Amino acid sequence: MQLNGLPFPGREREQATLAQLVTDLGKGRPAMVTVTGRPGFGKSELLRWTAGLAEDRGLRVLRARATPGESGLRYGVVQQLLTPMEGLTDGSLQVLAGGGPEGGLPGLAELLRTARDRSTLLVVDDVGWLDPASLRWFEALVRRLPGARIALLTSGTGVVHPGRCGIASSGLVRSTQLAPAALTLQDVATTVALICGRPGEEPFTAAVLESTVGNPALLREALSHFNDHGYEPVAARVPELRAIAEAVCGEYAGRALSGLSDTAVDVVRALAVCGELVDLPLLYALAGPRAASEPGLRVALEASGLATAGGTGLRLCCPRARTWILAEMPADERADLHARAAELAYRAAVPDEDIARLLLAARPVGEPWAIHTLRRTCAAALRAGRPAHAIACLSRALEEPLEPAPRAQLNLELAAIEVLTAPEAGDRRLEEIIRTGGDELARTRTRAADLGFARGSVEGLRRAVTSALPEARGGERDEMTALFWLSEEDRRDDTELMLHDIPPLPDDPASPAQAGARAWQLALRGEDLATARALARRAFTGQDSGTALILPRLAAARALCMTDDVDEAEIRLDVLHTEVRRRRIRAAAAMVLAFRGELNLRRGRLDMAERDVAAAERALPHTQWHPHSAPYLTAVRITVALESGHHDQARALAAASVASQDGMAWAYLLFARGTVAFLDGRAAEAAELFRAAGRELLRRGHLNPALMPWRSMAARACEVLKDHAEARRLSEEEVALARQWGAPSTLGWAQLGAGRVAREDRAGRLREAVHTLRGTSARLAFAGALIELADAELAAGDRQAAAPLVAELSTFTTTHRPSSRLAERARALAGRLSRPAASALGPHPEWTTLTEAERRTAILAGLGHGNREIAEMLTVTRRTVELRLSGAYRKLRIGGRAELRVLVRATEGYGTDVA
């Protein structure tokens, strides 16, 4: 099937010119037309179409084609042209056949004579390869065209081959030169519909144009193969199209290469490697010593259709042929070519990304600049979100000759990145580093163990550490020991076989790493709060933050949180997060963020907790977390969702399966699942989940209720199930352990749990919890205690005692989103006080014009808080508070706090929070 007589569109202008040529020839007007362009752009098709049109109109058509193989055959093209013509004399036939004298123009007189009776179109394809005798013959013909009923139609590449020249116009007859351009997007769309039988989708059509660079021959062949496979021209089939187009371009390049000299082939290969990275002299230097001196080399390359003029002098016409061109080379030659190209590109100050691309396919070059370039490219790839490319760069850098210490450092960096795409490979790499001997690798071995344990790897790394400890000395031994015991919380039972080989942590370690590990041990066991606090602080002293281990400092920060030094713990976590981000340790960064989310949740900062959890997932997607660590992130996400009022999301997270069901992270998830079950009214299931979390902790000796209040939550479930004795036993056990530990927030939470299940003096027990929690960082627990106490006072009919509690609670919930679970309960309590929280559409008509920030600030001011106090609550400056209040006064048209207090009470009520 054809369009306008051609197998592709886009040649309407050329066809109009050629049709006019035929029309004029029919009227006896001579002319000369040359069609130039790269191979595959339809020159031969246009010549065939014109010849057919002339024949249809009764004109005589004589055809010939010049070829490289016959470029040395005397009168080879003239013989092709005139042999079918009647009226040739025997002498002309003899000369054309290769006999007879050199002089004369055989057949020219006969051609001119016979053309008087019948207009003649001469069609000669690829005149760039005319033999010298044929060229002289055609030049003589051109001089005789005036007055003759002859038109000459030729085609060529537009470049002149060495030692030859094209057919020049005499200027005595009309001469036209046509240069068909690459197909446009519309032309491609028409061809797609023509070959595939239906219009192509826009992304597919764009991909076709990009893959075939608008070359009609490549386009037609690629689409024909695509259609033969039965594919539809839709966007989903673009990958198949690209593969087919690449194969077609490769086959075309192979055919073109076969007609080139060895030097030209070397230049094409250099082009395939360097593209437009280097200028022409450097390209020739890469191709070999003969490239710069071989005559006509550039012309031959352009004539082949493989290369064309570019920014540096030459570029491949079909970039997709690059792979096929290089595939024809032996592997060692290809690697050597890339290595030499990389060195030239480095000397020419080519960008790192381009040099790295060359190095990835090159043999080792043995130069420091190669490693530096690959490392810089790796860092840029990570910033751009391309971890696979970053890994490829570091892996290639490891192929260079390196000393043991730099090699180990590169392996360490690579393992930190592999967590994103190949975590198991990263774990094996870390184990290999730990098992590698040598005093110069001591620091690298401890950092490898630290990196692996921070990610959550346990079994393989613990065995590697156990095997490395006998040879470790000094600081390395101290740090390895600390890391081993920090991993103890996530061990499986069979690792107890290793414990006799590991020295215990000293009671008062001097090593910062061991101090952090020992502080965490004491915190988990609920022993000696003062010592745990001192050791946790020691873990952050006397170390360079760039080389200090991550896991001991994270453990120390968690211990500080359990000792109620939450502000200090938060500062340490912020510093640690900045450091691991700078060092691009994604797994550790995600873990720090997740724990900071838990810390903010305990402090009642719901928005900040939600942001931290989201940031943890951005740092390391949940699917790429280690199976031992992933349940912890899920647990924090569940708790944040519950407190935000997103119960469906929490249920979905709780129902999801997990790969690992062991370790402290698993205990966190069991606890979170128990909370979901309890809030959904499944008390029996909740009680079992809380107990299962407790068993997981007790099995490891983790007694401290500051870690997880599983006993008091299990007690609440037992109370619902009417198992009052078990509820009392669990709650009292938690209170006793909390008193033993001594942190006010832990004790206050335990007292709150005991008050919730108390059968006698419930208000008194809850009042004790409120007193203990007031002023601590456990703001979420404090708000819960206020709610429970206000509920108890209302149940006892003491509305006067409940009112200030609800008012205090309203201050807290003002800084939380209205969808939070606390806010909902606070509104319910306000309703029971007959002061219900109104909707956002309050009595004052301008109340809804306030921004969220202005409304929050106005409510707190209306409840009697000063500017300094409001600034601390909202974590803003006093000046910001003043500006917000000024804006609120202006919009509400009131004069000060007295009017604001009345307005807030009338509009929002006691138990409200901002909308």
PDB file of C-alpha atoms in Angstrom, residues 120-360:
ATOM      1  CA  THR A 120      13.819  11.222 -23.157  1.00  0.00           C
ATOM      2  CA  LEU A 121      14.302  11.200 -19.373  1.00  0.00           C
ATOM      3  CA  LEU A 122      17.704  10.003 -18.168  1.00  0.00           C
ATOM      4  CA  VAL A 123      17.630   8.718 -14.578  1.00  0.00           C
ATOM      5  CA  VAL A 124      20.990   8.105 -12.881  1.00  0.00           C
ATOM      6  CA  ASP A 125      21.084   7.027  -9.245  1.00  0.00           C
ATOM      7  CA  ASP A 126      24.037   7.779  -6.952  1.00  0.00           C
ATOM      8  CA  VAL A 127      26.190   9.828  -9.350  1.00  0.00           C
ATOM      9  CA  GLY A 128      28.822  10.238  -6.659  1.00  0.00           C
ATOM     10  CA  TRP A 129      30.270   6.892  -7.791  1.00  0.00           C
ATOM     11  CA  LEU A 130      30.417   7.632 -11.541  1.00  0.00           C
ATOM     12  CA  ASP A 131      33.511   6.285 -13.259  1.00  0.00           C
ATOM     13  CA  PRO A 132      35.690   9.034 -14.849  1.00  0.00           C
ATOM     14  CA  ALA A 133      34.746   8.142 -18.427  1.00  0.00           C
ATOM     15  CA  SER A 134      31.018   8.188 -17.626  1.00  0.00           C
ATOM     16  CA  LEU A 135      31.488  11.497 -15.816  1.00  0.00           C
ATOM     17  CA  ARG A 136      33.089  13.073 -18.915  1.00  0.00           C
ATOM     18  CA  TRP A 137      30.253  11.673 -21.029  1.00  0.00           C
ATOM     19  CA  PHE A 138      27.572  13.249 -18.814  1.00  0.00           C
ATOM     20  CA  GLU A 139      29.385  16.580 -18.711  1.00  0.00           C
ATOM     21  CA  ALA A 140      29.390  16.565 -22.523  1.00  0.00           C
ATOM     22  CA  LEU A 141      25.676  15.754 -22.475  1.00  0.00           C
ATOM     23  CA  VAL A 142      24.923  18.659 -20.131  1.00  0.00           C
ATOM     24  CA  ARG A 143      26.665  21.059 -22.503  1.00  0.00           C
ATOM     25  CA  ARG A 144      24.456  19.779 -25.359  1.00  0.00           C
ATOM     26  CA  LEU A 145      21.150  19.871 -23.435  1.00  0.00           C
ATOM     27  CA  PRO A 146      19.970  23.261 -24.787  1.00  0.00           C
ATOM     28  CA  GLY A 147      17.651  22.539 -27.675  1.00  0.00           C
ATOM     29  CA  ALA A 148      17.527  18.795 -26.933  1.00  0.00           C
ATOM     30  CA  ARG A 149      14.349  17.059 -25.775  1.00  0.00           C
ATOM     31  CA  ILE A 150      16.241  15.471 -22.848  1.00  0.00           C
ATOM     32  CA  ALA A 151      15.983  15.882 -19.065  1.00  0.00           C
ATOM     33  CA  LEU A 152      18.647  14.578 -16.685  1.00  0.00           C
ATOM     34  CA  LEU A 153      17.480  13.385 -13.236  1.00  0.00           C
ATOM     35  CA  THR A 154      20.235  12.288 -10.827  1.00  0.00           C
ATOM     36  CA  SER A 155      20.621  11.478  -7.148  1.00  0.00           C
ATOM     37  CA  GLY A 156      23.536  11.595  -4.749  1.00  0.00           C
ATOM     38  CA  THR A 157      24.509  12.158  -1.155  1.00  0.00           C
ATOM     39  CA  GLY A 158      25.523  15.742  -1.768  1.00  0.00           C
ATOM     40  CA  VAL A 159      29.143  15.009  -0.872  1.00  0.00           C
ATOM     41  CA  VAL A 160      31.959  14.497  -3.350  1.00  0.00           C
ATOM     42  CA  HIS A 161      34.114  11.382  -3.102  1.00  0.00           C
ATOM     43  CA  PRO A 162      37.907  11.698  -3.110  1.00  0.00           C
ATOM     44  CA  GLY A 163      39.328  12.212  -6.584  1.00  0.00           C
ATOM     45  CA  ARG A 164      35.901  12.718  -8.114  1.00  0.00           C
ATOM     46  CA  CYS A 165      33.468  15.508  -8.768  1.00  0.00           C
ATOM     47  CA  GLY A 166      29.759  15.646  -9.417  1.00  0.00           C
ATOM     48  CA  ILE A 167      27.990  16.490 -12.663  1.00  0.00           C
ATOM     49  CA  ALA A 168      28.135  20.252 -12.899  1.00  0.00           C
ATOM     50  CA  SER A 169      25.357  22.284 -14.459  1.00  0.00           C
ATOM     51  CA  SER A 170      26.250  24.235 -17.573  1.00  0.00           C
ATOM     52  CA  GLY A 171      23.948  27.087 -16.622  1.00  0.00           C
ATOM     53  CA  LEU A 172      22.372  26.888 -20.074  1.00  0.00           C
ATOM     54  CA  VAL A 173      19.295  24.934 -18.951  1.00  0.00           C
ATOM     55  CA  ARG A 174      17.145  25.070 -15.834  1.00  0.00           C
ATOM     56  CA  SER A 175      18.867  23.226 -13.002  1.00  0.00           C
ATOM     57  CA  THR A 176      17.163  22.301  -9.730  1.00  0.00           C
ATOM     58  CA  GLN A 177      18.529  20.656  -6.572  1.00  0.00           C
ATOM     59  CA  LEU A 178      16.167  18.905  -4.146  1.00  0.00           C
ATOM     60  CA  ALA A 179      17.184  17.905  -0.604  1.00  0.00           C
ATOM     61  CA  PRO A 180      14.501  15.769   1.120  1.00  0.00           C
ATOM     62  CA  ALA A 181      14.381  16.437   4.866  1.00  0.00           C
ATOM     63  CA  ALA A 182      13.717  14.076   7.750  1.00  0.00           C
ATOM     64  CA  LEU A 183      10.083  13.140   8.252  1.00  0.00           C
ATOM     65  CA  THR A 184       8.024  15.271  10.606  1.00  0.00           C
ATOM     66  CA  LEU A 185       5.859  13.999  13.455  1.00  0.00           C
ATOM     67  CA  GLN A 186       2.791  14.313  11.228  1.00  0.00           C
ATOM     68  CA  ASP A 187       4.533  12.329   8.481  1.00  0.00           C
ATOM     69  CA  VAL A 188       5.392   9.614  10.989  1.00  0.00           C
ATOM     70  CA  ALA A 189       1.807   9.520  12.253  1.00  0.00           C
ATOM     71  CA  THR A 190       0.569   9.040   8.690  1.00  0.00           C
ATOM     72  CA  THR A 191       3.081   6.228   8.110  1.00  0.00           C
ATOM     73  CA  VAL A 192       2.085   4.501  11.350  1.00  0.00           C
ATOM     74  CA  ALA A 193      -1.565   4.515  10.284  1.00  0.00           C
ATOM     75  CA  LEU A 194      -0.584   3.301   6.815  1.00  0.00           C
ATOM     76  CA  ILE A 195       1.534   0.331   7.967  1.00  0.00           C
ATOM     77  CA  CYS A 196      -0.212  -0.627  11.217  1.00  0.00           C
ATOM     78  CA  GLY A 197      -3.736  -0.178   9.901  1.00  0.00           C
ATOM     79  CA  ARG A 198      -4.800   2.235  12.622  1.00  0.00           C
ATOM     80  CA  PRO A 199      -3.657   5.589  14.037  1.00  0.00           C
ATOM     81  CA  GLY A 200      -0.960   5.401  16.671  1.00  0.00           C
ATOM     82  CA  GLU A 201      -1.226   6.917  20.113  1.00  0.00           C
ATOM     83  CA  GLU A 202       0.719  10.165  20.543  1.00  0.00           C
ATOM     84  CA  PRO A 203       3.448   8.726  22.848  1.00  0.00           C
ATOM     85  CA  PHE A 204       3.938   5.852  20.424  1.00  0.00           C
ATOM     86  CA  THR A 205       4.249   8.142  17.402  1.00  0.00           C
ATOM     87  CA  ALA A 206       6.748  10.371  19.238  1.00  0.00           C
ATOM     88  CA  ALA A 207       8.788   7.297  20.169  1.00  0.00           C
ATOM     89  CA  VAL A 208       8.814   6.155  16.539  1.00  0.00           C
ATOM     90  CA  LEU A 209      10.157   9.521  15.401  1.00  0.00           C
ATOM     91  CA  GLU A 210      12.814   9.552  18.109  1.00  0.00           C
ATOM     92  CA  SER A 211      13.899   5.948  17.458  1.00  0.00           C
ATOM     93  CA  THR A 212      14.220   6.260  13.674  1.00  0.00           C
ATOM     94  CA  VAL A 213      15.425   9.921  13.575  1.00  0.00           C
ATOM     95  CA  GLY A 214      12.911  10.611  10.808  1.00  0.00           C
ATOM     96  CA  ASN A 215      14.707   8.343   8.311  1.00  0.00           C
ATOM     97  CA  PRO A 216      12.009   6.959   5.976  1.00  0.00           C
ATOM     98  CA  ALA A 217      13.823   3.685   5.267  1.00  0.00           C
ATOM     99  CA  LEU A 218      14.457   2.940   8.948  1.00  0.00           C
ATOM    100  CA  LEU A 219      10.921   4.029   9.791  1.00  0.00           C
ATOM    101  CA  ARG A 220       9.309   1.777   7.225  1.00  0.00           C
ATOM    102  CA  GLU A 221      11.410  -1.265   8.126  1.00  0.00           C
ATOM    103  CA  ALA A 222      10.951  -0.853  11.878  1.00  0.00           C
ATOM    104  CA  LEU A 223       7.193  -0.395  11.597  1.00  0.00           C
ATOM    105  CA  SER A 224       6.907  -3.376   9.242  1.00  0.00           C
ATOM    106  CA  HIS A 225       8.691  -5.632  11.728  1.00  0.00           C
ATOM    107  CA  PHE A 226       6.593  -4.186  14.547  1.00  0.00           C
ATOM    108  CA  ASN A 227       3.381  -4.872  12.641  1.00  0.00           C
ATOM    109  CA  ASP A 228       4.522  -8.386  11.691  1.00  0.00           C
ATOM    110  CA  HIS A 229       4.675  -9.217  15.401  1.00  0.00           C
ATOM    111  CA  GLY A 230       0.994  -8.314  15.698  1.00  0.00           C
ATOM    112  CA  TYR A 231       1.607  -5.389  18.038  1.00  0.00           C
ATOM    113  CA  GLU A 232      -0.758  -2.423  18.296  1.00  0.00           C
ATOM    114  CA  PRO A 233       0.644   1.142  17.970  1.00  0.00           C
ATOM    115  CA  VAL A 234      -0.080   2.073  21.576  1.00  0.00           C
ATOM    116  CA  ALA A 235       2.037   3.639  24.308  1.00  0.00           C
ATOM    117  CA  ALA A 236       2.322   0.327  26.165  1.00  0.00           C
ATOM    118  CA  ARG A 237       4.216  -1.125  23.203  1.00  0.00           C
ATOM    119  CA  VAL A 238       6.901   1.558  23.076  1.00  0.00           C
ATOM    120  CA  PRO A 239       9.549  -0.736  24.662  1.00  0.00           C
ATOM    121  CA  GLU A 240       8.995  -3.341  21.941  1.00  0.00           C
ATOM    122  CA  LEU A 241       9.155  -0.639  19.289  1.00  0.00           C
ATOM    123  CA  ARG A 242      12.452   0.710  20.640  1.00  0.00           C
ATOM    124  CA  ALA A 243      13.989  -2.762  20.651  1.00  0.00           C
ATOM    125  CA  ILE A 244      12.928  -3.378  17.042  1.00  0.00           C
ATOM    126  CA  ALA A 245      14.128   0.063  15.931  1.00  0.00           C
ATOM    127  CA  GLU A 246      17.488  -0.497  17.589  1.00  0.00           C
ATOM    128  CA  ALA A 247      17.879  -3.811  15.768  1.00  0.00           C
ATOM    129  CA  VAL A 248      16.939  -2.219  12.439  1.00  0.00           C
ATOM    130  CA  CYS A 249      19.412   0.638  12.987  1.00  0.00           C
ATOM    131  CA  GLY A 250      22.067  -1.887  13.930  1.00  0.00           C
ATOM    132  CA  GLU A 251      21.541  -3.949  10.797  1.00  0.00           C
ATOM    133  CA  TYR A 252      21.661  -0.786   8.695  1.00  0.00           C
ATOM    134  CA  ALA A 253      24.914   0.239  10.380  1.00  0.00           C
ATOM    135  CA  GLY A 254      26.393  -3.209   9.788  1.00  0.00           C
ATOM    136  CA  ARG A 255      25.632  -3.004   6.085  1.00  0.00           C
ATOM    137  CA  ALA A 256      27.084   0.487   5.853  1.00  0.00           C
ATOM    138  CA  LEU A 257      30.248  -0.476   7.757  1.00  0.00           C
ATOM    139  CA  SER A 258      30.949  -3.302   5.354  1.00  0.00           C
ATOM    140  CA  GLY A 259      31.559  -0.772   2.559  1.00  0.00           C
ATOM    141  CA  LEU A 260      34.023   1.403   4.497  1.00  0.00           C
ATOM    142  CA  SER A 261      37.783   1.283   4.866  1.00  0.00           C
ATOM    143  CA  ASP A 262      39.341   0.011   8.094  1.00  0.00           C
ATOM    144  CA  THR A 263      40.230   3.557   9.111  1.00  0.00           C
ATOM    145  CA  ALA A 264      36.674   4.763   8.484  1.00  0.00           C
ATOM    146  CA  VAL A 265      35.352   1.875  10.570  1.00  0.00           C
ATOM    147  CA  ASP A 266      37.683   2.918  13.412  1.00  0.00           C
ATOM    148  CA  VAL A 267      36.307   6.457  13.224  1.00  0.00           C
ATOM    149  CA  VAL A 268      32.714   5.195  13.310  1.00  0.00           C
ATOM    150  CA  ARG A 269      33.533   3.119  16.395  1.00  0.00           C
ATOM    151  CA  ALA A 270      35.119   6.143  18.024  1.00  0.00           C
ATOM    152  CA  LEU A 271      31.963   8.095  17.214  1.00  0.00           C
ATOM    153  CA  ALA A 272      29.860   5.355  18.799  1.00  0.00           C
ATOM    154  CA  VAL A 273      31.908   5.655  21.981  1.00  0.00           C
ATOM    155  CA  CYS A 274      32.390   9.416  22.239  1.00  0.00           C
ATOM    156  CA  GLY A 275      29.419  10.791  20.336  1.00  0.00           C
ATOM    157  CA  GLU A 276      29.807  14.556  20.462  1.00  0.00           C
ATOM    158  CA  LEU A 277      31.939  14.650  23.623  1.00  0.00           C
ATOM    159  CA  VAL A 278      35.216  15.545  21.914  1.00  0.00           C
ATOM    160  CA  ASP A 279      36.110  17.613  18.868  1.00  0.00           C
ATOM    161  CA  LEU A 280      37.219  16.190  15.524  1.00  0.00           C
ATOM    162  CA  PRO A 281      41.015  16.181  16.147  1.00  0.00           C
ATOM    163  CA  LEU A 282      40.565  14.248  19.402  1.00  0.00           C
ATOM    164  CA  LEU A 283      38.122  11.923  17.673  1.00  0.00           C
ATOM    165  CA  TYR A 284      40.693  11.163  14.994  1.00  0.00           C
ATOM    166  CA  ALA A 285      43.361  10.675  17.676  1.00  0.00           C
ATOM    167  CA  LEU A 286      41.115   8.110  19.343  1.00  0.00           C
ATOM    168  CA  ALA A 287      40.420   6.335  16.043  1.00  0.00           C
ATOM    169  CA  GLY A 288      44.080   5.812  15.229  1.00  0.00           C
ATOM    170  CA  PRO A 289      47.134   7.367  13.568  1.00  0.00           C
ATOM    171  CA  ARG A 290      45.812   7.137   9.994  1.00  0.00           C
ATOM    172  CA  ALA A 291      42.447   8.806  10.610  1.00  0.00           C
ATOM    173  CA  ALA A 292      43.646  12.397  10.366  1.00  0.00           C
ATOM    174  CA  SER A 293      45.599  11.829   7.142  1.00  0.00           C
ATOM    175  CA  GLU A 294      43.350   9.517   5.112  1.00  0.00           C
ATOM    176  CA  PRO A 295      41.954  11.540   2.172  1.00  0.00           C
ATOM    177  CA  GLY A 296      38.215  11.822   1.837  1.00  0.00           C
ATOM    178  CA  LEU A 297      37.512  10.060   5.113  1.00  0.00           C
ATOM    179  CA  ARG A 298      34.845  12.492   6.293  1.00  0.00           C
ATOM    180  CA  VAL A 299      33.181  12.464   2.866  1.00  0.00           C
ATOM    181  CA  ALA A 300      33.046   8.677   2.870  1.00  0.00           C
ATOM    182  CA  LEU A 301      31.470   8.630   6.325  1.00  0.00           C
ATOM    183  CA  GLU A 302      28.787  11.134   5.369  1.00  0.00           C
ATOM    184  CA  ALA A 303      28.117   9.314   2.111  1.00  0.00           C
ATOM    185  CA  SER A 304      27.616   6.047   3.991  1.00  0.00           C
ATOM    186  CA  GLY A 305      24.763   7.563   5.975  1.00  0.00           C
ATOM    187  CA  LEU A 306      26.432   6.637   9.263  1.00  0.00           C
ATOM    188  CA  ALA A 307      27.728  10.087  10.137  1.00  0.00           C
ATOM    189  CA  THR A 308      26.770  13.656   9.517  1.00  0.00           C
ATOM    190  CA  ALA A 309      28.043  17.070  10.478  1.00  0.00           C
ATOM    191  CA  GLY A 310      27.590  17.791  14.192  1.00  0.00           C
ATOM    192  CA  GLY A 311      28.686  20.181  16.900  1.00  0.00           C
ATOM    193  CA  THR A 312      32.191  18.681  17.083  1.00  0.00           C
ATOM    194  CA  GLY A 313      32.458  17.995  13.377  1.00  0.00           C
ATOM    195  CA  LEU A 314      30.789  14.570  13.159  1.00  0.00           C
ATOM    196  CA  ARG A 315      28.029  12.638  14.885  1.00  0.00           C
ATOM    197  CA  LEU A 316      26.206   9.384  14.280  1.00  0.00           C
ATOM    198  CA  CYS A 317      23.095   9.771  12.153  1.00  0.00           C
ATOM    199  CA  CYS A 318      21.346   6.996  14.082  1.00  0.00           C
ATOM    200  CA  PRO A 319      22.424   7.000  17.742  1.00  0.00           C
ATOM    201  CA  ARG A 320      20.502   3.762  18.350  1.00  0.00           C
ATOM    202  CA  ALA A 321      23.028   1.967  16.161  1.00  0.00           C
ATOM    203  CA  ARG A 322      25.765   2.660  18.736  1.00  0.00           C
ATOM    204  CA  THR A 323      25.294  -0.629  20.582  1.00  0.00           C
ATOM    205  CA  TRP A 324      25.353  -2.659  17.379  1.00  0.00           C
ATOM    206  CA  ILE A 325      28.438  -0.911  16.063  1.00  0.00           C
ATOM    207  CA  LEU A 326      30.355  -1.660  19.240  1.00  0.00           C
ATOM    208  CA  ALA A 327      28.988  -5.193  19.500  1.00  0.00           C
ATOM    209  CA  GLU A 328      30.948  -6.109  16.374  1.00  0.00           C
ATOM    210  CA  MET A 329      34.223  -5.410  18.191  1.00  0.00           C
ATOM    211  CA  PRO A 330      36.098  -7.968  20.315  1.00  0.00           C
ATOM    212  CA  ALA A 331      35.431  -7.353  23.997  1.00  0.00           C
ATOM    213  CA  ASP A 332      39.021  -6.468  24.895  1.00  0.00           C
ATOM    214  CA  GLU A 333      39.301  -3.990  22.017  1.00  0.00           C
ATOM    215  CA  ARG A 334      35.985  -2.411  23.003  1.00  0.00           C
ATOM    216  CA  ALA A 335      37.090  -2.032  26.624  1.00  0.00           C
ATOM    217  CA  ASP A 336      40.411  -0.542  25.514  1.00  0.00           C
ATOM    218  CA  LEU A 337      38.669   1.925  23.195  1.00  0.00           C
ATOM    219  CA  HIS A 338      36.431   3.105  26.046  1.00  0.00           C
ATOM    220  CA  ALA A 339      39.440   3.490  28.337  1.00  0.00           C
ATOM    221  CA  ARG A 340      41.323   5.619  25.816  1.00  0.00           C
ATOM    222  CA  ALA A 341      38.161   7.633  25.159  1.00  0.00           C
ATOM    223  CA  ALA A 342      37.703   8.259  28.889  1.00  0.00           C
ATOM    224  CA  GLU A 343      41.269   9.545  29.203  1.00  0.00           C
ATOM    225  CA  LEU A 344      40.812  11.875  26.224  1.00  0.00           C
ATOM    226  CA  ALA A 345      37.497  13.103  27.651  1.00  0.00           C
ATOM    227  CA  TYR A 346      39.126  13.727  31.048  1.00  0.00           C
ATOM    228  CA  ARG A 347      41.894  15.768  29.428  1.00  0.00           C
ATOM    229  CA  ALA A 348      39.285  17.717  27.470  1.00  0.00           C
ATOM    230  CA  ALA A 349      37.434  18.595  30.722  1.00  0.00           C
ATOM    231  CA  VAL A 350      34.284  16.754  29.673  1.00  0.00           C
ATOM    232  CA  PRO A 351      31.590  16.612  32.453  1.00  0.00           C
ATOM    233  CA  ASP A 352      31.958  13.823  35.023  1.00  0.00           C
ATOM    234  CA  GLU A 353      28.749  12.082  34.003  1.00  0.00           C
ATOM    235  CA  ASP A 354      30.020  11.578  30.444  1.00  0.00           C
ATOM    236  CA  ILE A 355      33.457  10.417  31.552  1.00  0.00           C
ATOM    237  CA  ALA A 356      31.832   7.961  33.967  1.00  0.00           C
ATOM    238  CA  ARG A 357      29.715   6.553  31.151  1.00  0.00           C
ATOM    239  CA  LEU A 358      32.896   5.792  29.243  1.00  0.00           C
ATOM    240  CA  LEU A 359      34.596   4.321  32.297  1.00  0.00           C
ATOM    241  CA  LEU A 360      31.691   1.963  32.977  1.00  0.00           C
TER     242      LEU A 360
END
